[in-house]
Tab-separated table of C-alpha atoms and ligand atoms in Angstrom:
chain	number	residue	atom	x	y	z
O	38	MET	CA	41.175	26.122	-37.581
O	39	SER	CA	40.394	29.571	-36.139
O	40	VAL	CA	41.827	32.690	-37.752
O	41	GLU	CA	42.492	35.828	-35.706
O	42	VAL	CA	43.403	39.275	-36.927
O	43	ARG	CA	44.811	41.674	-34.349
O	44	ASN	CA	45.464	45.414	-34.595
O	45	ILE	CA	45.994	45.375	-38.340
O	46	THR	CA	46.530	48.725	-40.026
O	47	LYS	CA	47.439	49.050	-43.699
O	48	ARG	CA	48.520	52.208	-45.492
O	49	PHE	CA	49.109	52.733	-49.201
O	50	GLY	CA	51.255	55.892	-49.096
O	51	SER	CA	49.263	58.428	-47.090
O	52	PHE	CA	45.965	56.534	-47.613
O	53	THR	CA	44.799	54.318	-44.749
O	54	ALA	CA	43.074	51.276	-46.284
O	55	LEU	CA	42.648	49.405	-42.981
O	56	GLU	CA	42.603	50.922	-39.526
O	57	ASN	CA	43.206	48.813	-36.453
O	58	ILE	CA	41.244	45.749	-37.573
O	59	ASN	CA	40.466	43.076	-34.982
O	60	LEU	CA	38.374	40.035	-35.825
O	61	THR	CA	38.050	36.301	-35.358
O	62	ALA	CA	36.852	33.579	-37.717
O	63	PRO	CA	35.940	30.695	-35.357
O	64	ASP	CA	37.019	27.165	-36.223
O	65	GLY	CA	34.781	25.590	-38.885
O	66	ASP	CA	32.722	28.733	-39.530
O	67	LEU	CA	31.765	30.267	-42.836
O	68	VAL	CA	32.405	33.968	-42.274
O	69	ALA	CA	31.196	36.718	-44.604
O	70	LEU	CA	33.184	39.917	-44.957
O	71	ILE	CA	30.878	42.560	-46.333
O	72	GLY	CA	31.089	46.256	-47.005
O	73	PRO	CA	30.867	48.772	-49.815
O	74	SER	CA	33.426	49.027	-52.588
O	75	GLY	CA	36.770	50.274	-51.298
O	76	SER	CA	36.069	49.402	-47.656
O	77	GLY	CA	39.197	47.203	-47.486
O	78	LYS	CA	37.809	43.660	-47.803
O	79	THR	CA	40.229	42.386	-50.443
O	80	THR	CA	43.188	44.069	-48.754
O	81	LEU	CA	42.315	42.293	-45.514
O	82	LEU	CA	42.031	38.901	-47.251
O	83	ARG	CA	45.388	39.437	-48.935
O	84	ILE	CA	46.995	40.282	-45.599
O	85	ILE	CA	45.571	37.125	-44.006
O	86	ALA	CA	46.877	35.045	-46.930
O	87	GLY	CA	50.317	36.639	-46.594
O	88	LEU	CA	50.158	38.344	-50.019
O	89	GLU	CA	50.319	41.831	-48.523
O	90	SER	CA	52.316	43.408	-45.688
O	91	PHE	CA	50.853	45.582	-42.883
O	92	GLU	CA	52.073	48.275	-40.497
O	93	PRO	CA	54.319	46.776	-37.812
O	94	VAL	CA	52.510	48.508	-34.924
O	95	ASP	CA	52.451	47.097	-31.377
O	96	GLY	CA	50.283	44.006	-31.085
O	97	ALA	CA	49.729	43.646	-34.852
O	98	ASP	CA	49.412	39.945	-35.573
O	99	ILE	CA	47.725	37.225	-37.654
O	100	LEU	CA	47.115	33.972	-35.789
O	101	PHE	CA	46.078	30.592	-37.171
O	102	LYS	CA	44.774	28.361	-34.396
O	103	GLY	CA	46.334	30.683	-31.802
O	104	THR	CA	49.803	30.670	-33.394
O	105	SER	CA	51.286	33.689	-35.132
O	106	VAL	CA	51.992	33.144	-38.845
O	107	VAL	CA	53.481	36.558	-39.489
O	108	GLY	CA	56.997	35.228	-40.177
O	109	ASN	CA	55.705	32.368	-42.356
O	110	ARG	CA	56.022	32.255	-46.127
O	111	ILE	CA	52.815	32.105	-48.193
O	112	GLY	CA	53.297	28.379	-48.948
O	113	GLU	CA	53.692	27.579	-45.252
O	114	ARG	CA	50.373	29.238	-44.408
O	115	LYS	CA	48.546	26.716	-46.612
O	116	VAL	CA	45.653	28.967	-47.482
O	117	GLY	CA	43.226	28.100	-50.283
O	118	PHE	CA	42.292	31.146	-52.378
O	119	VAL	CA	39.409	31.544	-54.835
O	120	PHE	CA	39.047	34.785	-56.776
O	121	GLN	CA	36.122	36.375	-58.571
O	122	HIS	CA	37.629	35.570	-61.965
O	123	TYR	CA	38.271	31.880	-62.068
O	124	ALA	CA	41.758	32.240	-63.603
O	125	LEU	CA	41.948	28.583	-64.574
O	126	PHE	CA	44.820	27.318	-66.708
O	127	ARG	CA	43.341	27.312	-70.203
O	128	ARG	CA	45.651	24.603	-71.536
O	129	HIS	CA	44.872	22.208	-68.698
O	130	THR	CA	41.774	20.058	-68.419
O	131	VAL	CA	39.495	20.141	-65.386
O	132	TYR	CA	41.560	17.274	-63.993
O	133	GLY	CA	44.854	19.052	-64.755
O	134	ASN	CA	43.686	22.283	-63.152
O	135	ILE	CA	42.607	20.584	-59.937
O	136	ALA	CA	45.751	18.418	-59.803
O	137	PHE	CA	48.063	21.349	-60.541
O	138	GLY	CA	49.046	22.229	-56.955
O	139	LEU	CA	49.797	18.566	-56.257
O	140	ASN	CA	51.698	17.863	-59.487
O	141	VAL	CA	54.174	20.688	-58.874
O	142	ARG	CA	55.213	19.348	-55.473
O	143	ARG	CA	58.762	18.069	-55.236
O	144	GLY	CA	60.817	16.036	-52.779
O	145	LYS	CA	59.207	14.638	-49.638
O	146	ASP	CA	55.933	16.503	-50.283
O	147	ARG	CA	55.394	14.743	-53.615
O	148	LEU	CA	52.412	12.384	-53.684
O	149	SER	CA	52.147	9.248	-55.824
O	150	ARG	CA	50.127	9.455	-59.054
O	151	LYS	CA	47.604	7.076	-57.532
O	152	ILE	CA	46.983	9.261	-54.465
O	153	ILE	CA	46.773	12.401	-56.603
O	154	ARG	CA	44.219	10.690	-58.852
O	155	GLU	CA	42.151	9.571	-55.892
O	156	ARG	CA	42.160	13.018	-54.336
O	157	VAL	CA	41.319	14.830	-57.584
O	158	MET	CA	38.486	12.426	-58.445
O	159	ASN	CA	37.033	12.852	-54.938
O	160	LEU	CA	37.119	16.625	-55.376
O	161	ILE	CA	35.494	16.399	-58.816
O	162	HIS	CA	32.717	14.449	-57.163
O	163	LEU	CA	32.472	16.944	-54.271
O	164	VAL	CA	32.029	19.890	-56.653
O	165	GLN	CA	29.589	17.865	-58.767
O	166	LEU	CA	31.576	17.817	-61.988
O	167	ASP	CA	31.655	14.024	-62.459
O	168	GLY	CA	32.257	13.123	-66.096
O	169	LEU	CA	33.684	16.547	-67.002
O	170	GLU	CA	37.297	15.878	-65.954
O	171	SER	CA	38.647	15.895	-69.538
O	172	ARG	CA	37.003	19.182	-70.534
O	173	TYR	CA	38.992	22.395	-70.968
O	174	PRO	CA	37.929	25.635	-69.214
O	175	ASP	CA	36.440	27.158	-72.359
O	176	GLN	CA	34.146	24.116	-72.629
O	177	LEU	CA	32.585	24.904	-69.240
O	178	SER	CA	29.931	27.322	-68.007
O	179	GLY	CA	30.890	30.131	-65.623
O	180	GLY	CA	29.431	28.286	-62.643
O	181	GLN	CA	31.285	25.082	-63.558
O	182	ARG	CA	34.560	26.982	-63.908
O	183	GLN	CA	34.103	28.533	-60.509
O	184	ARG	CA	33.555	25.076	-59.016
O	185	VAL	CA	36.797	23.909	-60.661
O	186	ALA	CA	38.551	26.910	-59.061
O	187	LEU	CA	37.148	25.866	-55.698
O	188	ALA	CA	38.228	22.238	-56.146
O	189	ARG	CA	41.696	23.435	-57.159
O	190	ALA	CA	41.941	25.520	-53.974
O	191	LEU	CA	40.806	22.529	-51.892
O	192	ALA	CA	43.250	20.088	-53.541
O	193	ILE	CA	46.227	21.268	-51.510
O	194	GLU	CA	44.234	20.502	-48.332
O	195	PRO	CA	44.363	24.107	-47.141
O	196	ARG	CA	44.102	24.951	-43.462
O	197	PHE	CA	41.337	27.376	-44.390
O	198	LEU	CA	39.748	28.967	-47.411
O	199	LEU	CA	39.588	32.596	-48.552
O	200	LEU	CA	37.050	33.454	-51.252
O	201	ASP	CA	37.049	36.888	-52.850
O	202	GLU	CA	33.668	37.600	-54.465
O	203	PRO	CA	33.588	33.985	-55.674
O	204	PHE	CA	30.280	34.358	-57.486
O	205	GLY	CA	30.633	38.009	-58.480
O	206	ALA	CA	30.960	37.385	-62.214
O	207	LEU	CA	27.978	35.037	-62.482
O	208	ASP	CA	24.361	35.785	-63.280
O	209	ALA	CA	21.777	35.964	-60.484
O	210	ARG	CA	20.341	32.473	-60.874
O	211	VAL	CA	23.642	30.607	-61.131
O	212	ARG	CA	24.867	32.708	-58.230
O	213	GLN	CA	21.968	31.657	-56.058
O	214	ASN	CA	22.419	27.965	-56.894
O	215	LEU	CA	26.144	28.118	-56.200
O	216	ARG	CA	25.504	29.900	-52.919
O	217	ARG	CA	23.355	27.035	-51.644
O	218	TRP	CA	25.776	24.524	-53.015
O	219	LEU	CA	28.694	26.232	-51.213
O	220	ARG	CA	26.729	26.211	-47.948
O	221	ARG	CA	26.027	22.472	-48.266
O	222	MET	CA	29.622	21.758	-49.199
O	223	HIS	CA	30.823	23.776	-46.231
O	224	ASP	CA	28.535	21.821	-43.909
O	225	GLU	CA	30.105	18.661	-45.272
O	226	ILE	CA	33.798	19.573	-45.029
O	227	LYS	CA	33.623	22.186	-42.210
O	228	LEU	CA	36.671	24.058	-43.418
O	229	THR	CA	36.996	27.518	-41.827
O	230	SER	CA	36.273	29.924	-44.681
O	231	ILE	CA	36.145	33.693	-45.082
O	232	PHE	CA	34.356	35.016	-48.132
O	233	VAL	CA	34.155	38.554	-49.393
O	234	THR	CA	30.951	39.850	-50.890
O	235	HIS	CA	29.299	43.212	-51.333
O	236	ASP	CA	25.939	41.465	-51.566
O	237	GLN	CA	24.305	41.643	-48.131
O	238	GLU	CA	21.637	39.114	-49.052
O	239	GLU	CA	24.301	36.581	-49.977
O	240	ALA	CA	26.113	37.187	-46.688
O	241	LEU	CA	22.988	36.910	-44.534
O	242	GLU	CA	21.828	33.748	-46.281
O	243	LEU	CA	25.127	31.935	-46.350
O	244	ALA	CA	27.286	32.836	-43.395
O	245	ASP	CA	27.565	31.638	-39.797
O	246	SER	CA	28.899	35.057	-38.896
O	247	VAL	CA	29.135	38.380	-40.655
O	248	ILE	CA	31.734	41.128	-40.422
O	249	VAL	CA	30.556	44.502	-41.704
O	250	MET	CA	33.330	46.806	-42.907
O	251	ASN	CA	33.268	50.469	-43.826
O	252	ARG	CA	36.126	52.791	-44.730
O	253	GLY	CA	38.816	50.434	-43.499
O	254	ARG	CA	37.165	49.666	-40.172
O	255	VAL	CA	35.004	46.906	-38.730
O	256	GLU	CA	31.586	48.396	-37.947
O	257	GLN	CA	30.062	45.229	-36.490
O	258	GLU	CA	30.691	41.505	-36.120
O	259	GLY	CA	27.979	38.954	-35.273
O	260	THR	CA	25.585	36.297	-36.525
O	261	PRO	CA	23.414	37.304	-39.500
O	262	ALA	CA	20.402	37.657	-37.174
O	263	GLU	CA	22.342	39.793	-34.672
O	264	VAL	CA	23.638	42.273	-37.202
O	265	PHE	CA	20.286	42.444	-39.011
O	266	HIS	CA	18.064	42.874	-35.945
O	267	ASN	CA	20.485	44.736	-33.681
O	268	PRO	CA	22.574	46.887	-35.969
O	269	LYS	CA	25.110	48.912	-34.018
O	270	ASN	CA	24.777	52.079	-36.031
O	271	GLU	CA	23.066	53.738	-38.968
O	272	PHE	CA	25.639	52.488	-41.441
O	273	VAL	CA	25.040	48.802	-40.602
O	274	MET	CA	21.274	49.285	-40.546
O	275	ASP	CA	21.313	50.891	-43.974
O	276	PHE	CA	23.851	48.517	-45.499
O	277	LEU	CA	22.025	45.348	-44.490
O	278	GLY	CA	18.857	46.059	-46.368
O	279	ASN	CA	16.280	48.544	-47.403
O	280	VAL	CA	15.501	50.960	-44.641
O	281	ASN	CA	13.170	53.943	-44.232
O	282	LEU	CA	14.397	57.056	-42.493
O	283	PHE	CA	11.819	59.160	-40.655
O	284	HIS	CA	12.140	62.232	-38.529
O	285	GLY	CA	10.486	62.321	-35.186
O	286	ARG	CA	10.898	62.705	-31.465
O	287	VAL	CA	11.276	60.406	-28.523
O	288	GLU	CA	9.193	61.728	-25.651
O	289	SER	CA	8.970	59.935	-22.284
O	290	GLY	CA	10.003	56.701	-23.958
O	291	ARG	CA	7.438	57.084	-26.757
O	292	VAL	CA	8.428	57.386	-30.366
O	293	LEU	CA	6.546	60.118	-32.193
O	294	PHE	CA	6.882	60.201	-35.938
O	295	ASP	CA	6.543	63.468	-37.659
O	296	GLN	CA	5.607	63.756	-41.270
O	297	SER	CA	6.156	67.473	-41.355
O	298	ALA	CA	9.738	68.690	-41.544
O	299	ASP	CA	8.634	72.130	-40.231
O	300	ILE	CA	7.513	70.853	-36.865
O	301	ILE	CA	10.697	68.863	-36.453
O	302	THR	CA	13.084	71.705	-37.118
O	303	LYS	CA	11.338	73.647	-34.330
O	304	SER	CA	11.611	70.733	-31.955
O	305	SER	CA	14.732	70.585	-29.830
O	306	ASN	CA	14.699	66.816	-29.287
O	307	LYS	CA	14.379	65.768	-32.907
O	308	THR	CA	15.767	62.426	-33.848
O	309	ARG	CA	16.179	60.088	-36.797
O	310	LEU	CA	14.086	56.931	-36.742
O	311	PHE	CA	14.889	53.915	-38.906
O	312	VAL	CA	12.205	51.439	-39.899
O	313	ARG	CA	12.581	48.320	-42.057
O	314	PRO	CA	9.970	47.950	-44.842
O	315	HIS	CA	8.357	44.880	-43.241
O	316	GLU	CA	7.841	46.824	-39.985
O	317	ILE	CA	5.340	49.232	-41.529
O	318	GLU	CA	1.632	48.516	-41.555
O	319	LEU	CA	-0.600	50.085	-44.197
O	320	LEU	CA	-4.223	50.954	-43.507
O	321	PRO	CA	-6.835	52.886	-45.460
O	322	GLU	CA	-7.811	54.888	-42.344
O	323	ASN	CA	-5.839	56.989	-39.916
O	324	ILE	CA	-6.563	55.157	-36.672
O	325	ASP	CA	-5.873	57.301	-33.555
O	326	ASN	CA	-4.388	59.878	-35.896
O	327	ALA	CA	-1.095	58.022	-35.572
O	328	GLY	CA	-0.474	57.192	-39.234
O	329	LEU	CA	1.658	58.959	-41.788
O	330	PRO	CA	-0.458	60.023	-44.795
O	331	ALA	CA	0.923	58.813	-48.127
O	332	LYS	CA	-0.035	57.787	-51.660
O	333	ILE	CA	0.783	54.469	-53.285
O	334	SER	CA	3.160	55.017	-56.191
O	335	ARG	CA	4.143	51.460	-57.157
O	336	ILE	CA	3.108	47.919	-56.341
O	337	GLN	CA	5.274	44.907	-57.086
O	338	LEU	CA	3.529	41.579	-56.596
O	339	ALA	CA	5.955	39.180	-58.296
O	340	GLY	CA	7.967	37.341	-55.674
O	341	ALA	CA	7.457	35.873	-52.218
O	342	ILE	CA	6.253	39.148	-50.684
O	343	ALA	CA	4.323	42.187	-51.855
O	344	LYS	CA	6.526	45.299	-52.221
O	345	ILE	CA	4.779	48.640	-52.121
O	346	GLU	CA	6.263	52.074	-52.641
O	347	LEU	CA	4.589	55.144	-51.194
O	348	THR	CA	5.160	58.871	-51.474
O	349	ASP	CA	4.508	60.937	-48.363
O	350	THR	CA	3.244	64.520	-48.203
O	351	ASN	CA	6.811	65.813	-48.633
O	352	ASN	CA	7.297	63.630	-51.735
O	353	LYS	CA	9.645	61.343	-49.838
O	354	GLU	CA	9.555	57.632	-50.726
O	355	ILE	CA	8.538	55.029	-48.164
O	356	PHE	CA	9.138	51.315	-48.822
O	357	VAL	CA	6.741	48.753	-47.402
O	358	GLU	CA	6.816	44.962	-47.567
O	359	MET	CA	4.033	42.598	-46.549
O	360	SER	CA	2.874	39.047	-47.136
O	361	HIS	CA	0.530	38.410	-50.073
O	362	GLU	CA	-2.033	37.295	-47.521
O	363	LYS	CA	-1.967	40.713	-45.846
O	364	TYR	CA	-1.993	42.464	-49.188
O	365	SER	CA	-5.134	40.618	-50.202
O	366	VAL	CA	-7.081	42.176	-47.254
O	367	TYR	CA	-7.190	45.697	-48.770
O	368	LYS	CA	-5.867	45.022	-52.281
O	369	PHE	CA	-4.326	48.506	-52.474
O	370	GLN	CA	-3.957	50.012	-55.925
O	371	ASN	CA	-1.639	52.610	-57.433
O	372	GLY	CA	-2.748	56.122	-56.483
O	373	ASP	CA	-4.662	55.040	-53.343
O	374	SER	CA	-4.376	57.304	-50.289
O	375	VAL	CA	-3.216	55.294	-47.320
O	376	PHE	CA	-1.728	55.691	-43.846
O	377	ALA	CA	1.586	54.144	-42.872
O	378	PHE	CA	2.013	52.944	-39.280
O	379	PRO	CA	5.629	52.189	-38.378
O	380	LYS	CA	5.495	49.379	-35.807
O	381	ASN	CA	9.128	49.249	-34.789
O	382	SER	CA	11.772	51.852	-35.151
O	383	ILE	CA	15.422	51.935	-34.251
O	384	VAL	CA	16.970	55.101	-32.911
O	385	PHE	CA	20.749	55.356	-32.729
O	386	PRO	CA	22.278	57.412	-29.957
O	387	GLU	CA	25.093	59.009	-31.905
O	388	ASP	CA	24.628	61.209	-34.935
O	389	TYR	CA	26.265	59.012	-37.520
O	390	SER	CA	25.570	59.976	-41.072
O	391	ILE	CA	25.044	57.273	-43.676
A	574	ATP	P1	35.774	46.154	-53.797
A	574	ATP	O1	34.487	45.656	-53.188
A	574	ATP	O2	35.543	47.285	-54.767
A	574	ATP	O3	36.642	45.067	-54.352
A	574	ATP	P2	37.318	46.286	-51.302
A	574	ATP	O4	36.479	46.520	-50.097
A	574	ATP	O5	37.799	44.914	-51.574
A	574	ATP	O6	36.596	46.886	-52.591
A	574	ATP	P3	40.102	46.985	-51.364
A	574	ATP	O7	40.383	46.417	-52.708
A	574	ATP	O8	40.602	46.269	-50.182
A	574	ATP	O9	38.549	47.286	-51.192
A	574	ATP	O10	40.681	48.480	-51.341
A	574	ATP	C1	40.583	49.303	-50.193
A	574	ATP	C2	41.148	50.675	-50.525
A	574	ATP	O11	42.561	50.581	-50.695
A	574	ATP	C3	40.606	51.261	-51.827
A	574	ATP	O12	40.388	52.654	-51.639
A	574	ATP	C4	41.715	51.029	-52.832
A	574	ATP	O13	41.726	52.022	-53.833
A	574	ATP	C5	42.958	51.090	-51.964
A	574	ATP	N1	44.030	50.219	-52.499
A	574	ATP	C6	43.990	48.865	-52.622
A	574	ATP	N2	45.151	48.378	-53.129
A	574	ATP	C7	45.942	49.459	-53.325
A	574	ATP	C8	47.282	49.635	-53.822
A	574	ATP	N3	48.018	48.586	-54.195
A	574	ATP	N4	47.769	50.892	-53.868
A	574	ATP	C9	47.030	51.955	-53.475
A	574	ATP	N5	45.770	51.864	-52.989
A	574	ATP	C10	45.235	50.639	-52.917
């Protein structure tokens, strides 16, 4: 089921937490909502779930599958919610926690014990907790508890799922495993889901589409590749990964980098050039005099790529990433003098400070 947010503004007193938000989570997609702390992600999720009100301005609406749900009660919206802190019922077993939303149903909505059992056992299998149904929350690991929380949210057969920093409290390794597991589970059940994270790597790895928020506004919406390779402004470029900022000029379509701040301040057409670490080539010689002179200050070889930090003549840091294969050509060492050749830079038209 698709979820649409239209013209949503939210104020807490005189503070505007969300300003005219418009976005769509397409049917069956896993959508990541990312942005720095305080950018309004949780507030937006709460508004979609119906837990928070918004300003009744013209055109303000929340639509599920094209139908407005603004007048609906929370229960009617049938949204599954998973928070950062699992908040399981400590006195209930895994089974009891997952069955909770079904056991409390009354009247015509009540399901038979047999159907509840079937559904709960299927969910236990889906979240890979077979055999642990009689355990209590304090007998589980953090990752297992979070999977119980997810199964509990799914038990009510929600129309879609909202996850607020679902893996935020877990350590890096468990987090990475759960990420992949969530992706596989999503591919299996195809339930439209919106998850909040401030971890850009998690968003880019996991999501079908990404919504980048900043100071209560949507900066950009698109597939992970779109927002990473075609960021709309400096904020998105910087937020989605390490980036190097250089000063330079664009002359007759050519990008000229300038390592000296003095020359730039005298130049009338100065500009800011952004280059990702993997778009910089390092060479021991200054071919065509086009390289930026720098010294290697740190080399990190553990991991899938080689990460090299340089210091330029103004003591500014430059981050470079390359394959181990490329690294092995020159085998640079700490303290080596090198030349950095930015291969691709992005220049943004407006002056938009990070
Ligand atoms: P984080 O990543 O730190 O969780 P977030 O992007 O989820 O941040 P929100 O929790 O949505 O941000 O908060 C957005 C802004 O609204 C923040 O500046 C916050 O202080 C403010 N805010 C949120 N709830 C309230 C409230 N009940 N009363 C007043 N201000 C609030």
